Tab-separated table of C-alpha atoms and ligand atoms in Angstrom:
chain	number	residue	atom	x	y	z
A	105	MET	CA	30.551	18.769	-12.142
A	106	LEU	CA	27.235	17.125	-13.089
A	107	SER	CA	25.251	14.717	-11.090
A	108	SER	CA	21.887	12.615	-11.045
A	109	LYS	CA	19.502	13.569	-8.618
A	110	ILE	CA	16.304	11.552	-7.734
A	111	ILE	CA	13.741	13.677	-7.832
A	112	GLY	CA	10.379	11.092	-8.352
A	113	VAL	CA	9.824	7.688	-7.069
A	114	GLY	CA	6.446	5.449	-8.256
A	115	MET	CA	5.939	2.097	-8.903
A	116	TYR	CA	2.491	-0.470	-9.524
A	117	VAL	CA	1.605	-3.836	-8.396
A	118	PRO	CA	-1.162	-5.898	-9.792
A	119	GLU	CA	-4.184	-6.216	-8.191
A	120	THR	CA	-4.177	-10.079	-8.255
A	121	VAL	CA	-2.813	-11.379	-4.620
A	122	VAL	CA	-1.852	-14.884	-4.480
A	123	THR	CA	-0.768	-16.262	-0.990
A	124	ASN	CA	0.892	-19.116	0.035
A	125	GLU	CA	-1.894	-20.803	0.776
A	126	ASP	CA	-3.113	-20.593	-2.672
A	127	LEU	CA	0.165	-22.281	-3.795
A	128	SER	CA	-0.126	-24.922	-1.830
A	129	LYS	CA	-3.488	-26.121	-3.378
A	130	ILE	CA	-1.913	-26.230	-6.687
A	131	MET	CA	1.593	-27.714	-5.862
A	132	ASP	CA	3.367	-29.843	-3.075
A	133	THR	CA	3.814	-26.993	-0.985
A	134	THR	CA	3.265	-25.223	2.249
A	135	ASP	CA	2.974	-21.536	3.933
A	136	GLU	CA	5.497	-22.927	6.474
A	137	TRP	CA	7.943	-24.098	4.262
A	138	ILE	CA	7.822	-21.037	2.332
A	139	ILE	CA	7.808	-18.346	4.997
A	140	GLU	CA	10.558	-20.240	6.653
A	141	ARG	CA	12.824	-20.965	3.869
A	142	THR	CA	11.915	-17.115	2.210
A	143	GLY	CA	9.998	-14.893	3.967
A	144	ILE	CA	7.226	-14.685	1.636
A	145	LYS	CA	3.733	-14.412	2.698
A	146	GLU	CA	2.106	-13.215	-0.810
A	147	ARG	CA	2.888	-11.993	-4.039
A	148	ARG	CA	1.422	-10.283	-7.080
A	149	PHE	CA	0.554	-11.885	-10.547
A	150	PHE	CA	-0.225	-10.386	-13.339
A	151	LYS	CA	-3.459	-10.357	-15.568
A	152	GLU	CA	-3.541	-11.224	-18.980
A	153	GLY	CA	-5.243	-8.381	-21.253
A	154	VAL	CA	-4.347	-6.272	-18.161
A	155	ASP	CA	-1.044	-5.894	-17.341
A	156	THR	CA	2.659	-6.231	-19.413
A	157	VAL	CA	5.524	-5.444	-18.312
A	158	SER	CA	5.159	-2.187	-20.573
A	159	SER	CA	2.168	-1.544	-19.093
A	160	MET	CA	3.309	-2.030	-15.365
A	161	ALA	CA	6.189	0.015	-16.527
A	162	ALA	CA	4.006	3.238	-17.435
A	163	HIS	CA	2.170	2.965	-14.446
A	164	ALA	CA	4.933	3.462	-12.187
A	165	ALA	CA	6.799	6.276	-14.219
A	166	GLU	CA	3.389	8.093	-14.616
A	167	GLN	CA	3.746	8.418	-10.779
A	168	ALA	CA	7.477	9.188	-10.824
A	169	LEU	CA	6.880	11.725	-13.485
A	170	GLU	CA	3.795	13.348	-11.203
A	171	ARG	CA	6.020	13.296	-8.194
A	172	ALA	CA	9.123	14.691	-9.796
A	173	GLY	CA	6.702	17.284	-11.492
A	174	LYS	CA	8.043	16.610	-14.575
A	175	LYS	CA	6.130	16.198	-18.016
A	176	ALA	CA	7.066	12.831	-20.083
A	177	GLU	CA	7.590	14.792	-23.089
A	178	GLU	CA	11.038	16.942	-20.576
A	179	ILE	CA	12.529	13.206	-20.489
A	180	ASP	CA	15.680	12.925	-22.526
A	181	LEU	CA	16.669	9.249	-22.239
A	182	ILE	CA	14.582	5.952	-20.827
A	183	VAL	CA	16.534	3.017	-19.617
A	184	MET	CA	14.591	0.079	-18.958
A	185	ALA	CA	15.535	-2.979	-16.782
A	186	THR	CA	13.896	-6.416	-17.796
A	187	LEU	CA	14.527	-9.819	-18.306
A	188	SER	CA	10.925	-10.762	-18.759
A	189	SER	CA	10.106	-8.392	-21.502
A	190	ASP	CA	6.557	-8.269	-23.673
A	191	TYR	CA	8.009	-9.801	-26.802
A	192	ASN	CA	11.440	-11.345	-27.744
A	193	PHE	CA	12.157	-8.297	-29.396
A	194	PRO	CA	11.602	-5.729	-29.445
A	195	GLY	CA	13.052	-4.615	-25.807
A	196	SER	CA	9.798	-3.134	-23.677
A	197	GLY	CA	11.766	0.205	-23.416
A	198	VAL	CA	9.896	1.569	-26.729
A	199	LEU	CA	6.738	-0.498	-25.376
A	200	LEU	CA	6.541	1.973	-22.788
A	201	GLN	CA	7.605	4.883	-24.703
A	202	ARG	CA	4.820	4.980	-26.909
A	203	LYS	CA	2.653	4.499	-23.845
A	204	LEU	CA	2.973	8.128	-22.568
A	205	PRO	CA	3.828	11.259	-24.609
A	206	PHE	CA	7.583	10.796	-24.708
A	207	ARG	CA	9.784	12.257	-27.339
A	208	GLN	CA	11.340	10.604	-30.011
A	209	ILE	CA	14.209	9.878	-27.481
A	210	PRO	CA	16.417	6.523	-26.769
A	211	ALA	CA	14.565	3.902	-25.107
A	212	PHE	CA	16.182	0.579	-24.797
A	213	ASP	CA	16.246	-2.262	-22.232
A	214	VAL	CA	19.422	-3.503	-20.088
A	215	LYS	CA	19.293	-7.167	-19.224
A	216	ALA	CA	20.949	-7.904	-15.679
A	217	GLN	CA	18.682	-9.458	-13.888
A	218	CYS	CA	18.348	-9.160	-10.039
A	219	SER	CA	20.855	-6.253	-10.463
A	220	GLY	CA	18.994	-4.825	-13.846
A	221	PHE	CA	17.522	-1.753	-12.141
A	222	ILE	CA	21.135	-0.779	-10.377
A	223	PHE	CA	22.738	-1.339	-14.052
A	224	ALA	CA	19.994	0.870	-15.461
A	225	LEU	CA	20.823	3.741	-13.362
A	226	SER	CA	24.003	3.998	-13.712
A	227	VAL	CA	23.610	3.402	-17.378
A	228	ALA	CA	21.499	6.928	-16.992
A	229	ASP	CA	24.043	8.391	-14.238
A	230	GLN	CA	26.583	8.802	-16.741
A	231	PHE	CA	24.874	10.195	-19.711
A	232	ILE	CA	23.684	12.879	-17.218
A	233	LYS	CA	27.030	12.984	-15.696
A	234	THR	CA	28.610	13.883	-19.290
A	235	GLY	CA	26.104	16.215	-19.818
A	236	MET	CA	24.354	14.514	-22.748
A	237	TYR	CA	21.206	14.249	-21.380
A	238	LYS	CA	19.168	16.353	-18.350
A	239	ASN	CA	16.431	14.443	-17.248
A	240	ALA	CA	15.991	10.576	-17.553
A	241	LEU	CA	13.828	7.631	-16.657
A	242	VAL	CA	15.080	4.512	-15.053
A	243	VAL	CA	12.407	1.608	-14.800
A	244	GLY	CA	12.535	-2.078	-13.115
A	245	SER	CA	9.369	-4.101	-14.476
A	246	GLU	CA	9.082	-7.674	-14.514
A	247	VAL	CA	6.429	-10.393	-15.272
A	248	GLN	CA	7.754	-13.658	-13.769
A	249	SER	CA	4.544	-15.400	-12.899
A	250	ASN	CA	4.252	-17.238	-16.122
A	251	VAL	CA	7.834	-18.419	-16.783
A	252	PHE	CA	7.277	-20.718	-13.873
A	253	GLU	CA	4.979	-24.007	-14.058
A	254	LYS	CA	2.857	-23.980	-11.209
A	255	SER	CA	3.260	-27.671	-10.487
A	256	ASP	CA	5.290	-29.885	-8.237
A	257	ARG	CA	7.922	-30.115	-10.880
A	258	GLY	CA	8.285	-25.992	-10.888
A	259	ARG	CA	7.732	-25.460	-6.834
A	260	ASN	CA	11.405	-24.437	-6.227
A	261	MET	CA	10.959	-21.331	-8.383
A	262	ALA	CA	7.013	-20.894	-8.542
A	263	VAL	CA	7.041	-19.966	-4.884
A	264	ILE	CA	9.517	-17.272	-4.856
A	265	PHE	CA	8.935	-14.923	-7.369
A	266	GLY	CA	6.212	-12.127	-8.438
A	267	ASP	CA	5.322	-9.321	-10.590
A	268	GLY	CA	5.595	-5.454	-10.664
A	269	ALA	CA	6.903	-2.509	-11.783
A	270	GLY	CA	9.002	0.872	-9.982
A	271	ALA	CA	10.696	3.558	-11.706
A	272	VAL	CA	12.519	6.537	-10.647
A	273	VAL	CA	13.244	10.161	-12.774
A	274	LEU	CA	16.399	11.431	-12.347
A	275	GLU	CA	17.896	14.954	-13.025
A	276	ALA	CA	20.977	16.839	-13.462
A	277	THR	CA	22.082	18.557	-10.719
A	278	GLU	CA	25.565	20.769	-9.968
A	279	GLU	CA	25.256	20.911	-6.434
A	280	LYS	CA	27.987	18.933	-4.510
A	281	ASN	CA	27.713	15.473	-2.675
A	282	LYS	CA	23.753	15.048	-4.120
A	283	GLY	CA	21.835	12.373	-5.840
A	284	ILE	CA	23.883	9.347	-7.035
A	285	LEU	CA	27.439	9.342	-5.476
A	286	THR	CA	28.712	5.886	-6.778
A	287	THR	CA	27.604	3.162	-8.869
A	288	LYS	CA	29.770	-0.319	-8.527
A	289	LEU	CA	29.035	-3.007	-11.118
A	290	HIS	CA	30.468	-6.671	-11.843
A	291	SER	CA	29.396	-9.878	-13.288
A	292	ASP	CA	31.120	-13.224	-13.397
A	293	GLY	CA	29.851	-15.441	-16.576
A	294	HIS	CA	31.537	-18.355	-15.292
A	295	PHE	CA	27.995	-18.946	-13.167
A	296	ALA	CA	25.733	-17.803	-15.836
A	297	GLU	CA	24.406	-21.374	-16.052
A	298	GLU	CA	23.929	-21.634	-12.448
A	299	LEU	CA	20.432	-19.446	-12.396
A	300	TYR	CA	19.319	-19.384	-16.212
A	301	LEU	CA	16.470	-20.103	-18.776
A	302	GLU	CA	18.117	-21.633	-21.800
A	303	HIS	CA	15.063	-21.868	-24.210
A	304	PRO	CA	14.164	-20.144	-26.535
A	305	GLY	CA	17.558	-19.268	-27.111
A	306	SER	CA	19.177	-18.973	-30.683
A	307	ARG	CA	22.012	-21.597	-30.017
A	308	ARG	CA	19.900	-24.527	-31.012
A	309	LYS	CA	18.625	-25.088	-34.532
A	310	GLU	CA	15.325	-24.810	-33.395
A	311	ARG	CA	14.733	-22.538	-30.398
A	312	PHE	CA	11.853	-24.511	-28.528
A	313	ASN	CA	10.199	-27.488	-29.948
A	314	ALA	CA	6.919	-29.561	-28.322
A	315	LYS	CA	9.387	-31.858	-26.662
A	316	MET	CA	10.671	-29.012	-24.730
A	317	MET	CA	7.183	-28.666	-22.555
A	318	GLU	CA	7.257	-32.374	-21.415
A	319	THR	CA	11.001	-32.497	-20.338
A	320	GLY	CA	10.703	-29.219	-18.435
A	321	GLU	CA	13.415	-27.454	-20.721
A	322	LEU	CA	11.481	-24.375	-21.199
A	323	LEU	CA	11.500	-23.888	-17.031
A	324	PRO	CA	13.934	-21.737	-15.822
A	325	TYR	CA	16.929	-23.227	-13.551
A	326	MET	CA	18.314	-21.969	-10.323
A	327	ASN	CA	20.922	-23.423	-8.234
A	328	GLY	CA	19.093	-22.314	-5.306
A	329	LYS	CA	22.116	-22.996	-2.657
A	330	LEU	CA	25.135	-21.687	-4.803
A	331	VAL	CA	22.706	-18.298	-5.474
A	332	PHE	CA	22.404	-17.989	-1.717
A	333	VAL	CA	25.962	-18.291	-0.798
A	334	ASN	CA	27.283	-16.063	-3.105
A	335	ALA	CA	24.638	-13.525	-2.591
A	336	LEU	CA	26.026	-13.296	1.121
A	337	LYS	CA	29.401	-13.097	0.101
A	338	TYR	CA	28.977	-10.318	-2.633
A	339	PHE	CA	26.122	-8.451	-1.152
A	340	PRO	CA	28.007	-6.731	1.670
A	341	GLU	CA	31.299	-6.845	-0.532
A	342	VAL	CA	29.825	-4.433	-3.004
A	343	ILE	CA	27.934	-2.186	-0.854
A	344	ARG	CA	31.324	-1.623	1.265
A	345	GLU	CA	33.174	-1.133	-2.043
A	346	ALA	CA	30.872	1.943	-2.959
A	347	LEU	CA	31.139	2.947	0.697
A	348	ALA	CA	35.232	2.942	0.579
A	349	SER	CA	35.313	4.726	-2.356
A	350	CYS	CA	33.250	7.757	-0.735
A	351	ASN	CA	35.210	7.503	2.536
A	352	LEU	CA	32.079	6.641	3.968
A	353	LYS	CA	31.514	3.227	6.612
A	354	ASP	CA	29.052	0.862	7.393
A	355	GLU	CA	27.256	3.063	9.907
A	356	ASP	CA	27.184	6.078	7.917
A	357	ILE	CA	24.309	4.350	5.917
A	358	ASP	CA	20.638	5.620	6.438
A	359	LEU	CA	18.977	3.354	4.754
A	360	LEU	CA	19.835	0.078	2.640
A	361	ILE	CA	17.622	-0.987	0.277
A	362	PRO	CA	18.715	-4.399	-0.771
A	363	HIS	CA	17.169	-6.409	-3.712
A	364	GLN	CA	14.555	-8.651	-2.539
A	365	ALA	CA	15.660	-11.878	-2.862
A	366	ASN	CA	15.065	-14.090	0.239
A	367	ALA	CA	14.257	-12.637	3.295
A	368	ARG	CA	17.022	-14.357	5.188
A	369	ILE	CA	19.808	-12.820	2.733
A	370	THR	CA	18.659	-9.433	3.728
A	371	ALA	CA	18.649	-10.678	7.173
A	372	ALA	CA	22.206	-11.929	6.758
A	373	VAL	CA	23.126	-8.711	5.033
A	374	GLN	CA	21.862	-6.718	7.951
A	375	LYS	CA	23.401	-9.040	10.499
A	376	GLU	CA	26.854	-8.360	8.637
A	377	MET	CA	26.954	-4.934	8.194
A	378	ASN	CA	25.526	-4.513	11.957
A	379	LEU	CA	22.434	-2.082	10.757
A	380	PRO	CA	19.206	-1.792	12.797
A	381	ASP	CA	15.739	-2.943	11.484
A	382	GLU	CA	15.054	0.373	10.700
A	383	LYS	CA	17.580	0.680	8.052
A	384	VAL	CA	16.843	-1.926	6.435
A	385	ILE	CA	13.944	-2.347	3.768
A	386	SER	CA	12.093	-5.435	3.841
A	387	ASN	CA	9.216	-6.129	1.865
A	388	ILE	CA	9.624	-9.599	0.266
A	389	HIS	CA	6.590	-10.872	2.385
A	390	LYS	CA	3.900	-8.809	0.490
A	391	TYR	CA	5.942	-9.013	-3.107
A	392	GLY	CA	8.252	-11.708	-3.606
A	393	ASN	CA	11.304	-11.395	-5.677
A	394	THR	CA	10.181	-8.996	-8.236
A	395	THR	CA	13.784	-9.212	-9.936
A	396	ALA	CA	14.664	-5.806	-11.204
A	397	ALA	CA	11.081	-4.204	-9.867
A	398	SER	CA	12.118	-5.133	-6.418
A	399	ILE	CA	14.817	-2.214	-5.843
A	400	PRO	CA	12.769	0.414	-6.984
A	401	ILE	CA	9.340	-0.586	-5.551
A	402	GLY	CA	11.300	-0.550	-2.339
A	403	LEU	CA	12.577	2.917	-2.385
A	404	CYS	CA	9.354	4.168	-3.481
A	405	GLU	CA	7.483	2.471	-0.678
A	406	ALA	CA	10.144	3.631	1.470
A	407	TRP	CA	9.544	7.480	0.120
A	408	GLU	CA	5.761	7.170	0.745
A	409	GLN	CA	6.236	5.723	4.461
A	410	GLY	CA	8.904	8.773	5.051
A	411	ARG	CA	11.457	6.885	5.692
A	412	ILE	CA	13.865	9.109	3.419
A	413	LYS	CA	14.670	12.275	4.238
A	414	GLU	CA	16.714	14.976	2.610
A	415	GLY	CA	20.281	14.467	3.058
A	416	ASP	CA	20.031	10.748	3.738
A	417	LEU	CA	22.813	8.310	2.393
A	418	ILE	CA	20.708	5.927	0.806
A	419	ALA	CA	22.395	2.523	0.032
A	420	ILE	CA	20.969	0.023	-3.013
A	421	ALA	CA	22.384	-3.573	-3.756
A	422	GLY	CA	21.681	-5.984	-5.978
A	423	PHE	CA	23.012	-9.917	-6.853
A	424	GLY	CA	21.426	-12.335	-9.067
A	425	SER	CA	21.652	-14.270	-12.540
A	426	GLY	CA	24.622	-13.950	-14.635
A	427	PHE	CA	26.030	-13.645	-11.769
A	428	MET	CA	25.809	-9.984	-11.728
A	429	TRP	CA	25.949	-8.061	-8.581
A	430	ALA	CA	25.935	-4.017	-7.881
A	431	SER	CA	25.413	-1.328	-5.827
A	432	ALA	CA	24.641	2.705	-5.739
A	433	LEU	CA	24.859	5.225	-2.771
A	434	ILE	CA	22.668	7.686	-3.250
A	435	ARG	CA	22.971	11.044	-1.170
A	436	TRP	CA	18.690	12.659	-1.064
B	772	UT7	O1	17.214	-13.116	-6.835
B	772	UT7	C1	18.161	-14.117	-6.631
B	772	UT7	C2	17.158	-14.892	-7.274
B	772	UT7	N1	17.405	-16.172	-6.342
B	772	UT7	C3	18.340	-16.407	-5.058
B	772	UT7	O2	18.491	-15.425	-4.780
B	772	UT7	C4	17.589	-17.505	-4.755
B	772	UT7	C5	18.770	-18.173	-3.279
B	772	UT7	N2	18.674	-18.737	-2.677
B	772	UT7	C6	17.036	-19.240	-1.864
B	772	UT7	O3	16.251	-18.861	-1.394
B	772	UT7	C7	17.242	-20.787	-1.154
B	772	UT7	O4	18.260	-21.559	-1.709
B	772	UT7	C8	15.819	-21.310	-1.911
B	772	UT7	C9	14.490	-20.441	-0.771
B	772	UT7	C10	15.667	-21.122	-3.084
B	772	UT7	C11	15.888	-22.843	-0.964
B	772	UT7	O5	15.950	-23.131	0.024
B	772	UT7	P1	16.805	-23.969	0.414
B	772	UT7	O6	17.188	-23.771	1.869
B	772	UT7	O7	18.137	-23.869	0.060
B	772	UT7	O8	16.033	-25.233	0.440
B	772	UT7	P2	16.597	-26.318	-0.811
B	772	UT7	O9	16.364	-26.059	-2.211
B	772	UT7	O10	17.902	-27.166	-0.048
B	772	UT7	O11	15.559	-27.312	-0.319
B	772	UT7	C12	15.145	-28.335	0.891
B	772	UT7	C13	14.038	-29.073	0.460
B	772	UT7	C14	14.281	-29.714	-0.867
B	772	UT7	O12	13.910	-31.402	-0.251
B	772	UT7	P3	14.773	-32.562	0.434
B	772	UT7	O13	15.645	-32.796	-0.822
B	772	UT7	O14	15.580	-32.041	1.498
B	772	UT7	O15	13.906	-33.564	0.587
B	772	UT7	C15	13.457	-29.387	-1.986
B	772	UT7	O16	12.934	-30.337	-2.796
B	772	UT7	O17	12.906	-28.453	0.211
B	772	UT7	C16	11.998	-28.964	-0.738
B	772	UT7	N3	11.579	-27.632	-1.440
B	772	UT7	C17	10.445	-27.114	-1.225
B	772	UT7	N4	9.477	-27.727	-0.254
B	772	UT7	C18	8.196	-27.285	-0.336
B	772	UT7	C19	11.932	-27.028	-2.523
B	772	UT7	N5	11.346	-26.202	-2.948
B	772	UT7	C20	10.069	-26.204	-2.377
B	772	UT7	C21	8.986	-25.777	-1.942
B	772	UT7	N6	8.062	-26.381	-1.063
B	772	UT7	N7	8.299	-24.695	-2.981
């Protein structure tokens, strides 16, 4: 029986730090409001001409490959999780592929928003389990800072999101009870329009026009309260679904790395699952919500800080636009 083991982790965040004070100078918001409602103190914004989703992914991938002791040439598959691809098409997976000396391997995007990294990880895991590929690279990378209007009109979302990338290298292993133990994936498309960006979509005769700029139709929409309430329900549910399928319990978790949506969501999940602070990763104060990048960034920082040891049970979980939600259990 084959399973997939994470043998290298990497991350990259753009240099530019944007604080809550910086944002409060350009829109009607305050440091207090942002901290109280979200826990965010600062986030990173990409620099045009320096960072792109694929370039940040390449930096994170290089670090993960180096730590894994693998060359890009040895990788058999690239799965890229992003909702903010460099181009409308093709996806950013191929743009990452050409940045490092990968072979002509499959490289494709998974668009599952805040749960994107876990969906992508699960896809790569299936290929490894079947024996089709031996080494895979899974990346989450996002540029979010240019989709919101940094104005009073856009403030409800502009203060929450940030840019960055994280990556993992997976390798096939025959070791028992090692690596990715399970992944659980869910969606409910009835909620698609509760957190979405309609344009430039293909539904209309014109994908976009000048009027959409004026009316704000080119901005994403989020029903914050509904997303919040559902996140509180589905985070614990999907983590416990994974635990139950492996005959494990809440207290068996050594480290929970939830998607960093809101510090209040993370705190509520922690409380519900009765986990002490040292078992839960929260870094949203530094990066905001980096969507598909937040879990691999959290994983990378936890590893760098020595918070992950051989044999630990790591739980990762995400919830977001779609609605889509997912979890994975990893025996390190
Ligand atoms: O990764 C998944 C994606 N998203 C999420 O997980 C988000 C989940 N939802 C949330 O995190 C929260 O709902 C938010 C942080 C987005 C908002 O917090 P909230 O406590 O639900 O606030 P609210 O939307 O009810 O807004 C409260 C007030 C409103 O004013 P009134 O109507 O009470 O006068 C807003 O207009 O705060 C106002 N407001 C702001 N004030 C200062 C909204 N955005 C801001 C802002 N600065 N940036």
